[in-house]
PDB file of C-alpha atoms in Angstrom:
ATOM      1  CA  MET A   1     107.988  83.891  75.045  1.00 56.00           C
ATOM      2  CA  ALA A   2     108.027  80.231  75.789  1.00 65.00           C
ATOM      3  CA  SER A   3     109.296  77.464  73.629  1.00 72.00           C
ATOM      4  CA  ALA A   4     107.545  74.733  75.749  1.00 76.00           C
ATOM      5  CA  SER A   5     104.779  74.260  78.210  1.00 85.00           C
ATOM      6  CA  GLY A   6     105.024  73.611  81.912  1.00 85.00           C
ATOM      7  CA  THR A   7     104.305  74.819  85.487  1.00 87.00           C
ATOM      8  CA  PHE A   8     106.202  77.548  87.304  1.00 88.00           C
ATOM      9  CA  PRO A   9     108.160  76.100  90.145  1.00 87.00           C
ATOM     10  CA  PRO A  10     107.263  77.355  93.616  1.00 86.00           C
ATOM     11  CA  GLY A  11     108.579  80.854  94.254  1.00 83.00           C
ATOM     12  CA  ALA A  12     109.353  81.462  90.647  1.00 87.00           C
ATOM     13  CA  LEU A  13     110.441  85.107  89.887  1.00 85.00           C
ATOM     14  CA  VAL A  14     110.689  87.190  86.775  1.00 86.00           C
ATOM     15  CA  GLY A  15     111.992  90.643  86.644  1.00 83.00           C
ATOM     16  CA  LEU A  16     113.779  93.574  84.863  1.00 72.00           C
ATOM     17  CA  GLY A  17     116.670  94.484  87.183  1.00 67.00           C
ATOM     18  CA  GLU A  18     115.444  95.266  90.708  1.00 72.00           C
ATOM     19  CA  PRO A  19     111.653  95.176  90.292  1.00 82.00           C
ATOM     20  CA  ARG A  20     110.741  91.496  90.474  1.00 86.00           C
ATOM     21  CA  TYR A  21     107.440  89.664  90.167  1.00 88.00           C
ATOM     22  CA  ARG A  22     106.187  86.323  91.427  1.00 88.00           C
ATOM     23  CA  VAL A  23     104.466  84.014  88.949  1.00 89.00           C
ATOM     24  CA  GLN A  24     102.726  80.729  89.384  1.00 88.00           C
ATOM     25  CA  GLY A  25     100.634  78.161  87.605  1.00 87.00           C
ATOM     26  CA  PRO A  26     100.880  76.982  84.095  1.00 89.00           C
ATOM     27  CA  TYR A  27     102.708  78.588  81.128  1.00 86.00           C
ATOM     28  CA  ALA A  28     102.829  77.829  77.454  1.00 86.00           C
ATOM     29  CA  PRO A  29     103.600  79.725  74.212  1.00 87.00           C
ATOM     30  CA  GLU A  30     101.131  82.605  73.659  1.00 84.00           C
ATOM     31  CA  ALA A  31      99.493  81.983  77.085  1.00 86.00           C
ATOM     32  CA  LEU A  32      98.723  84.714  79.546  1.00 88.00           C
ATOM     33  CA  VAL A  33     100.446  84.627  82.892  1.00 88.00           C
ATOM     34  CA  GLU A  34      99.606  86.757  85.927  1.00 89.00           C
ATOM     35  CA  GLY A  35     102.481  88.254  87.945  1.00 87.00           C
ATOM     36  CA  VAL A  36     102.375  89.972  91.413  1.00 87.00           C
ATOM     37  CA  SER A  37     105.142  92.344  92.416  1.00 85.00           C
ATOM     38  CA  GLU A  38     107.396  91.546  95.408  1.00 83.00           C
ATOM     39  CA  GLY A  39     107.124  95.033  96.676  1.00 78.00           C
ATOM     40  CA  VAL A  40     104.727  98.010  96.677  1.00 76.00           C
ATOM     41  CA  GLY A  41     104.857 101.412  95.021  1.00 77.00           C
ATOM     42  CA  SER A  42     104.601 102.901  91.588  1.00 75.00           C
ATOM     43  CA  ARG A  43     108.056 101.693  90.463  1.00 75.00           C
ATOM     44  CA  TYR A  44     106.511  98.205  90.113  1.00 78.00           C
ATOM     45  CA  THR A  45     103.988  99.486  87.510  1.00 79.00           C
ATOM     46  CA  LEU A  46     105.518  98.655  84.176  1.00 77.00           C
ATOM     47  CA  PRO A  47     104.393  99.947  80.759  1.00 76.00           C
ATOM     48  CA  VAL A  48     102.711  97.671  78.272  1.00 77.00           C
ATOM     49  CA  GLY A  49     105.386  96.128  76.111  1.00 78.00           C
ATOM     50  CA  ALA A  50     108.027  95.904  78.858  1.00 80.00           C
ATOM     51  CA  VAL A  51     109.888  92.640  78.879  1.00 83.00           C
ATOM     52  CA  LEU A  52     110.516  90.546  81.963  1.00 82.00           C
ATOM     53  CA  TYR A  53     113.223  87.803  82.159  1.00 84.00           C
ATOM     54  CA  PRO A  54     113.325  84.791  84.436  1.00 86.00           C
ATOM     55  CA  VAL A  55     115.150  85.285  87.682  1.00 85.00           C
ATOM     56  CA  THR A  56     114.844  81.671  88.671  1.00 80.00           C
ATOM     57  CA  VAL A  57     115.357  78.920  86.155  1.00 81.00           C
ATOM     58  CA  VAL A  58     112.127  78.028  84.290  1.00 86.00           C
ATOM     59  CA  PRO A  59     112.606  75.446  81.660  1.00 87.00           C
ATOM     60  CA  GLY A  60     111.423  76.531  78.210  1.00 84.00           C
ATOM     61  CA  LEU A  61     110.713  80.189  79.229  1.00 84.00           C
ATOM     62  CA  GLU A  62     112.815  82.930  77.721  1.00 84.00           C
ATOM     63  CA  ARG A  63     110.888  85.988  78.592  1.00 84.00           C
ATOM     64  CA  LEU A  64     107.465  87.531  79.319  1.00 83.00           C
ATOM     65  CA  GLU A  65     105.943  90.659  77.790  1.00 86.00           C
ATOM     66  CA  VAL A  66     103.517  92.919  79.691  1.00 86.00           C
ATOM     67  CA  VAL A  67     100.256  93.132  77.831  1.00 85.00           C
ATOM     68  CA  GLU A  68      98.024  94.608  80.584  1.00 83.00           C
ATOM     69  CA  VAL A  69      98.415  96.144  84.073  1.00 82.00           C
ATOM     70  CA  LEU A  70      95.594  94.832  86.207  1.00 80.00           C
ATOM     71  CA  GLU A  71      96.241  96.997  89.266  1.00 78.00           C
ATOM     72  CA  ALA A  72      98.771  99.843  89.289  1.00 76.00           C
ATOM     73  CA  GLY A  73     101.253 100.177  92.181  1.00 72.00           C
ATOM     74  CA  GLN A  74     100.831 103.257  94.395  1.00 70.00           C
ATOM     75  CA  ASP A  75     103.432 104.853  96.591  1.00 68.00           C
ATOM     76  CA  GLU A  76     102.634 105.389 100.373  1.00 67.00           C
ATOM     77  CA  GLU A  77     102.092 109.047 101.258  1.00 64.00           C
ATOM     78  CA  THR A  78     105.062 110.349 103.323  1.00 73.00           C
ATOM     79  CA  ASP A  79     104.663 112.393 106.415  1.00 71.00           C
ATOM     80  CA  GLU A  80     105.955 115.535 104.602  1.00 75.00           C
ATOM     81  CA  GLU A  81     103.463 114.906 101.694  1.00 73.00           C
ATOM     82  CA  LEU A  82     100.547 114.473 104.237  1.00 66.00           C
ATOM     83  CA  ARG A  83     101.631 117.698 106.043  1.00 71.00           C
ATOM     84  CA  ALA A  84     101.677 119.597 102.704  1.00 68.00           C
ATOM     85  CA  ARG A  85      98.240 118.300 101.698  1.00 63.00           C
ATOM     86  CA  LEU A  86      96.635 119.186 105.002  1.00 66.00           C
ATOM     87  CA  ILE A  87      98.061 122.776 104.857  1.00 62.00           C
ATOM     88  CA  LEU A  88      96.583 122.998 101.307  1.00 62.00           C
ATOM     89  CA  ALA A  89      93.245 121.762 102.590  1.00 62.00           C
ATOM     90  CA  TRP A  90      92.554 124.879 104.655  1.00 58.00           C
ATOM     91  CA  PRO A  91      91.815 127.227 101.655  1.00 58.00           C
ATOM     92  CA  ALA A  92      89.447 124.693 100.214  1.00 55.00           C
ATOM     93  CA  LEU A  93      87.188 124.709 103.357  1.00 55.00           C
ATOM     94  CA  GLY A  94      85.485 127.934 102.142  1.00 55.00           C
ATOM     95  CA  ARG A  95      84.745 126.393  98.768  1.00 52.00           C
ATOM     96  CA  GLY A  96      86.770 129.167  97.115  1.00 56.00           C
ATOM     97  CA  SER A  97      88.530 128.843  93.785  1.00 65.00           C
ATOM     98  CA  THR A  98      92.000 129.669  94.847  1.00 83.00           C
ATOM     99  CA  TYR A  99      95.082 127.962  93.379  1.00 88.00           C
ATOM    100  CA  HIS A 100      95.668 126.090  96.664  1.00 88.00           C
ATOM    101  CA  ALA A 101      91.965 124.863  96.720  1.00 90.00           C
ATOM    102  CA  TYR A 102      92.264 123.167  93.289  1.00 94.00           C
ATOM    103  CA  VAL A 103      95.517 121.546  94.282  1.00 93.00           C
ATOM    104  CA  SER A 104      93.925 120.261  97.492  1.00 90.00           C
ATOM    105  CA  TRP A 105      90.909 118.851  95.718  1.00 93.00           C
ATOM    106  CA  ALA A 106      93.087 117.030  93.175  1.00 95.00           C
ATOM    107  CA  LEU A 107      95.405 115.503  95.854  1.00 93.00           C
ATOM    108  CA  GLU A 108      92.416 114.008  97.621  1.00 91.00           C
ATOM    109  CA  ASP A 109      92.715 111.098  95.128  1.00 94.00           C
ATOM    110  CA  PRO A 110      95.582 108.938  96.423  1.00 91.00           C
ATOM    111  CA  GLU A 111      96.696 108.159  92.812  1.00 93.00           C
ATOM    112  CA  VAL A 112      97.340 111.867  92.127  1.00 95.00           C
ATOM    113  CA  ARG A 113     100.907 112.752  93.055  1.00 94.00           C
ATOM    114  CA  LYS A 114     101.548 115.763  90.720  1.00 96.00           C
ATOM    115  CA  VAL A 115      99.360 118.849  90.188  1.00 97.00           C
ATOM    116  CA  GLN A 116      99.820 122.012  88.231  1.00 98.00           C
ATOM    117  CA  VAL A 117      96.990 124.590  88.322  1.00 97.00           C
ATOM    118  CA  ILE A 118      96.793 127.061  85.482  1.00 97.00           C
ATOM    119  CA  ASP A 119      94.449 129.816  86.689  1.00 93.00           C
ATOM    120  CA  ASP A 120      95.216 132.684  84.323  1.00 93.00           C
ATOM    121  CA  HIS A 121      92.204 132.026  82.073  1.00 94.00           C
ATOM    122  CA  PRO A 122      94.042 129.417  79.700  1.00 96.00           C
ATOM    123  CA  ARG A 123      90.911 128.782  77.661  1.00 96.00           C
ATOM    124  CA  GLY A 124      89.257 132.176  78.012  1.00 96.00           C
ATOM    125  CA  GLN A 125      87.698 134.285  80.787  1.00 94.00           C
ATOM    126  CA  GLY A 126      86.645 132.230  83.825  1.00 92.00           C
ATOM    127  CA  THR A 127      88.494 129.063  82.887  1.00 95.00           C
ATOM    128  CA  VAL A 128      90.975 127.044  85.035  1.00 96.00           C
ATOM    129  CA  ASP A 129      92.996 123.981  84.002  1.00 98.00           C
ATOM    130  CA  VAL A 130      93.913 121.470  86.673  1.00 98.00           C
ATOM    131  CA  VAL A 131      96.802 119.341  85.212  1.00 99.00           C
ATOM    132  CA  ILE A 132      97.391 116.083  87.173  1.00 98.00           C
ATOM    133  CA  ALA A 133      99.594 113.010  86.919  1.00 97.00           C
ATOM    134  CA  PRO A 134     100.248 109.965  89.027  1.00 94.00           C
ATOM    135  CA  ALA A 135     103.680 109.060  90.470  1.00 90.00           C
ATOM    136  CA  ARG A 136     104.780 107.655  87.122  1.00 90.00           C
ATOM    137  CA  GLY A 137     103.603 108.394  83.633  1.00 92.00           C
ATOM    138  CA  LEU A 138     100.308 110.001  82.520  1.00 95.00           C
ATOM    139  CA  PRO A 139      96.847 109.793  84.166  1.00 94.00           C
ATOM    140  CA  SER A 140      94.400 107.235  83.001  1.00 94.00           C
ATOM    141  CA  PRO A 141      91.009 108.370  81.653  1.00 95.00           C
ATOM    142  CA  GLU A 142      89.480 106.863  84.868  1.00 95.00           C
ATOM    143  CA  LEU A 143      91.742 109.014  87.139  1.00 96.00           C
ATOM    144  CA  LEU A 144      90.876 112.142  85.117  1.00 98.00           C
ATOM    145  CA  ALA A 145      87.158 111.508  85.357  1.00 98.00           C
ATOM    146  CA  ARG A 146      87.315 110.892  89.147  1.00 97.00           C
ATOM    147  CA  VAL A 147      89.190 114.167  89.802  1.00 98.00           C
ATOM    148  CA  GLN A 148      86.888 115.997  87.378  1.00 98.00           C
ATOM    149  CA  ARG A 149      83.877 115.004  89.470  1.00 97.00           C
ATOM    150  CA  VAL A 150      85.479 116.232  92.645  1.00 96.00           C
ATOM    151  CA  VAL A 151      86.368 119.590  91.176  1.00 95.00           C
ATOM    152  CA  ASP A 152      82.888 119.955  89.593  1.00 95.00           C
ATOM    153  CA  GLU A 153      81.286 119.343  93.011  1.00 92.00           C
ATOM    154  CA  ARG A 154      83.299 122.130  94.703  1.00 90.00           C
ATOM    155  CA  ARG A 155      84.144 124.755  92.101  1.00 90.00           C
ATOM    156  CA  PRO A 156      82.256 128.000  91.950  1.00 88.00           C
ATOM    157  CA  LEU A 157      79.368 127.867  89.432  1.00 86.00           C
ATOM    158  CA  THR A 158      80.958 130.667  87.305  1.00 88.00           C
ATOM    159  CA  VAL A 159      84.261 128.814  86.832  1.00 92.00           C
ATOM    160  CA  ASN A 160      84.870 126.367  83.901  1.00 95.00           C
ATOM    161  CA  ALA A 161      87.353 123.943  85.421  1.00 96.00           C
ATOM    162  CA  LEU A 162      88.956 121.305  83.302  1.00 98.00           C
ATOM    163  CA  VAL A 163      90.948 118.399  84.740  1.00 98.00           C
ATOM    164  CA  ARG A 164      93.389 117.224  82.076  1.00 98.00           C
ATOM    165  CA  SER A 165      96.641 115.255  81.526  1.00 98.00           C
ATOM    166  CA  PRO A 166      99.943 117.085  80.933  1.00 98.00           C
ATOM    167  CA  SER A 167     101.455 117.057  77.592  1.00 98.00           C
ATOM    168  CA  PRO A 168     104.187 114.349  77.597  1.00 97.00           C
ATOM    169  CA  ARG A 169     107.739 115.343  76.705  1.00 97.00           C
ATOM    170  CA  PRO A 170     109.789 112.275  76.084  1.00 96.00           C
ATOM    171  CA  LEU A 171     113.471 112.606  77.153  1.00 97.00           C
ATOM    172  CA  ASP A 172     116.137 110.232  75.869  1.00 97.00           C
ATOM    173  CA  LEU A 173     118.926 109.754  78.302  1.00 98.00           C
ATOM    174  CA  ALA A 174     122.451 108.289  77.847  1.00 98.00           C
ATOM    175  CA  LEU A 175     124.890 107.878  80.728  1.00 98.00           C
ATOM    176  CA  ARG A 176     128.371 106.535  81.170  1.00 97.00           C
ATOM    177  CA  LEU A 177     129.147 105.362  84.689  1.00 97.00           C
ATOM    178  CA  HIS A 178     132.477 104.795  86.250  1.00 96.00           C
ATOM    179  CA  ARG A 179     131.628 102.203  88.854  1.00 95.00           C
ATOM    180  CA  LEU A 180     133.565 101.246  92.096  1.00 93.00           C
ATOM    181  CA  PRO A 181     134.025  97.608  93.108  1.00 91.00           C
ATOM    182  CA  GLY A 182     130.774  96.204  94.472  1.00 88.00           C
ATOM    183  CA  SER A 183     128.606  98.744  92.780  1.00 90.00           C
ATOM    184  CA  PRO A 184     125.119  97.633  91.559  1.00 89.00           C
ATOM    185  CA  SER A 185     124.684  96.328  87.988  1.00 90.00           C
ATOM    186  CA  LEU A 186     124.189  98.645  85.030  1.00 92.00           C
ATOM    187  CA  GLU A 187     120.528  97.567  84.789  1.00 90.00           C
ATOM    188  CA  ALA A 188     120.034  98.555  88.482  1.00 89.00           C
ATOM    189  CA  TRP A 189     121.574 102.042  87.734  1.00 93.00           C
ATOM    190  CA  ARG A 190     119.234 102.448  84.772  1.00 93.00           C
ATOM    191  CA  GLY A 191     116.374 101.846  87.255  1.00 90.00           C
ATOM    192  CA  PHE A 192     117.790 104.589  89.515  1.00 92.00           C
ATOM    193  CA  ALA A 193     117.868 107.010  86.607  1.00 95.00           C
ATOM    194  CA  LEU A 194     114.288 106.024  85.635  1.00 93.00           C
ATOM    195  CA  ASP A 195     113.253 106.805  89.216  1.00 91.00           C
ATOM    196  CA  PHE A 196     114.749 110.331  88.892  1.00 95.00           C
ATOM    197  CA  LEU A 197     112.936 111.018  85.588  1.00 96.00           C
ATOM    198  CA  ASN A 198     109.706 109.713  86.919  1.00 93.00           C
ATOM    199  CA  GLY A 199     110.027 111.946  89.989  1.00 94.00           C
ATOM    200  CA  LEU A 200     110.098 115.178  87.985  1.00 97.00           C
ATOM    201  CA  ASN A 201     107.057 117.350  88.422  1.00 97.00           C
ATOM    202  CA  ILE A 202     104.655 118.866  85.821  1.00 98.00           C
ATOM    203  CA  GLY A 203     106.563 121.787  84.334  1.00 98.00           C
ATOM    204  CA  GLU A 204     109.856 120.950  86.011  1.00 97.00           C
ATOM    205  CA  THR A 205     113.120 121.318  84.096  1.00 98.00           C
ATOM    206  CA  PHE A 206     115.541 118.411  83.740  1.00 98.00           C
ATOM    207  CA  TRP A 207     118.878 119.396  85.178  1.00 98.00           C
ATOM    208  CA  PRO A 208     121.840 116.974  84.428  1.00 96.00           C
ATOM    209  CA  SER A 209     123.549 118.059  87.619  1.00 96.00           C
ATOM    210  CA  ARG A 210     120.621 116.993  89.762  1.00 96.00           C
ATOM    211  CA  LEU A 211     120.510 113.612  88.137  1.00 97.00           C
ATOM    212  CA  MET A 212     124.240 113.212  88.836  1.00 96.00           C
ATOM    213  CA  ASP A 213     123.743 114.156  92.493  1.00 96.00           C
ATOM    214  CA  HIS A 214     120.781 111.712  92.706  1.00 94.00           C
ATOM    215  CA  LEU A 215     123.022 108.806  91.438  1.00 95.00           C
ATOM    216  CA  HIS A 216     126.081 109.844  93.528  1.00 94.00           C
ATOM    217  CA  ASP A 217     123.959 109.826  96.567  1.00 92.00           C
ATOM    218  CA  ARG A 218     123.504 106.070  96.249  1.00 88.00           C
ATOM    219  CA  GLY A 219     127.218 105.400  96.462  1.00 90.00           C
ATOM    220  CA  GLY A 220     129.274 103.016  94.467  1.00 92.00           C
ATOM    221  CA  LEU A 221     130.252 105.475  91.664  1.00 94.00           C
ATOM    222  CA  GLU A 222     133.493 107.264  90.986  1.00 95.00           C
ATOM    223  CA  ALA A 223     132.012 109.443  88.251  1.00 96.00           C
ATOM    224  CA  VAL A 224     128.912 110.034  86.131  1.00 97.00           C
ATOM    225  CA  GLU A 225     128.953 111.348  82.536  1.00 97.00           C
ATOM    226  CA  VAL A 226     125.697 112.515  81.023  1.00 97.00           C
ATOM    227  CA  LEU A 227     126.146 111.867  77.291  1.00 98.00           C
ATOM    228  CA  ALA A 228     122.633 112.952  76.342  1.00 98.00           C
ATOM    229  CA  PRO A 229     120.940 115.321  76.603  1.00 98.00           C
ATOM    230  CA  ALA A 230     123.731 117.857  76.214  1.00 95.00           C
ATOM    231  CA  GLY A 231     122.220 120.232  78.769  1.00 96.00           C
ATOM    232  CA  PRO A 232     119.141 121.153  80.717  1.00 97.00           C
ATOM    233  CA  VAL A 233     115.750 120.457  79.159  1.00 98.00           C
ATOM    234  CA  ALA A 234     113.108 123.118  79.937  1.00 98.00           C
ATOM    235  CA  VAL A 235     109.440 122.336  79.529  1.00 98.00           C
ATOM    236  CA  ALA A 236     106.194 124.351  79.447  1.00 98.00           C
ATOM    237  CA  ARG A 237     104.237 124.570  82.612  1.00 97.00           C
ATOM    238  CA  ASP A 238     101.736 121.994  81.498  1.00 98.00           C
ATOM    239  CA  GLU A 239     104.316 119.544  80.101  1.00 98.00           C
ATOM    240  CA  LEU A 240     105.797 116.503  81.947  1.00 98.00           C
ATOM    241  CA  ILE A 241     109.051 114.873  81.123  1.00 98.00           C
ATOM    242  CA  VAL A 242     108.566 111.150  80.643  1.00 96.00           C
ATOM    243  CA  PRO A 243     111.381 108.612  80.107  1.00 95.00           C
ATOM    244  CA  GLY A 244     112.165 107.867  76.461  1.00 95.00           C
ATOM    245  CA  GLU A 245     115.156 105.648  75.589  1.00 95.00           C
ATOM    246  CA  VAL A 246     117.353 105.311  78.626  1.00 96.00           C
ATOM    247  CA  THR A 247     120.805 103.734  78.010  1.00 96.00           C
ATOM    248  CA  VAL A 248     123.595 103.298  80.549  1.00 96.00           C
ATOM    249  CA  TYR A 249     127.135 102.497  79.460  1.00 96.00           C
ATOM    250  CA  GLU A 250     130.372 101.665  81.282  1.00 94.00           C
TER     251      GLU A 250
END
């Protein structure tokens, strides 16, 4: 939202806590502005509707709202992830329809970071569901179509294989943090909590104790209280926990 028109100063930044974006060129009320992230990775991909605030002083600019993601951020594949993917590739060489073959085919797309194969005839005899997701959030129709084409090229003719999205399971999270001097801001800690939730796999249970360990590992905290949910949150094997309302108190 802008109350005046102008031009962004050189090096102007907007952000939401740690993820920050460079903006340039003119701005005005109701005008569209393109921003480029300072870093790389899926954590810089924001949902439509997210609000960014000026980091540097921009006269007449109060905030920006995300209306479209032009190019999603992707995490670099770690050495361990590459090793696991190569091991899974061996069963796929024979064009068989094993669990590991479907996982390997799905992971060939660099945007796919989570895979759950349901191979116990979920839709009737001879059916297999390949449930996929990117590093954050749910897969786009384009991603589903790409992976479906790969699977269709390699699956046995007698198998009905469906590549689909997991069912989202929104999780509202409330934390109270007891910070030590020099600890990051509450907004930064909220980002760390979001990183944990986005890192959960398809079918993975949310354990409050693991979130607490994740936050303590960063240092700067005396204690963490998980106010909500009250305990573990289990999900079905084709469900994926996605962040709902995440609030951090002090």
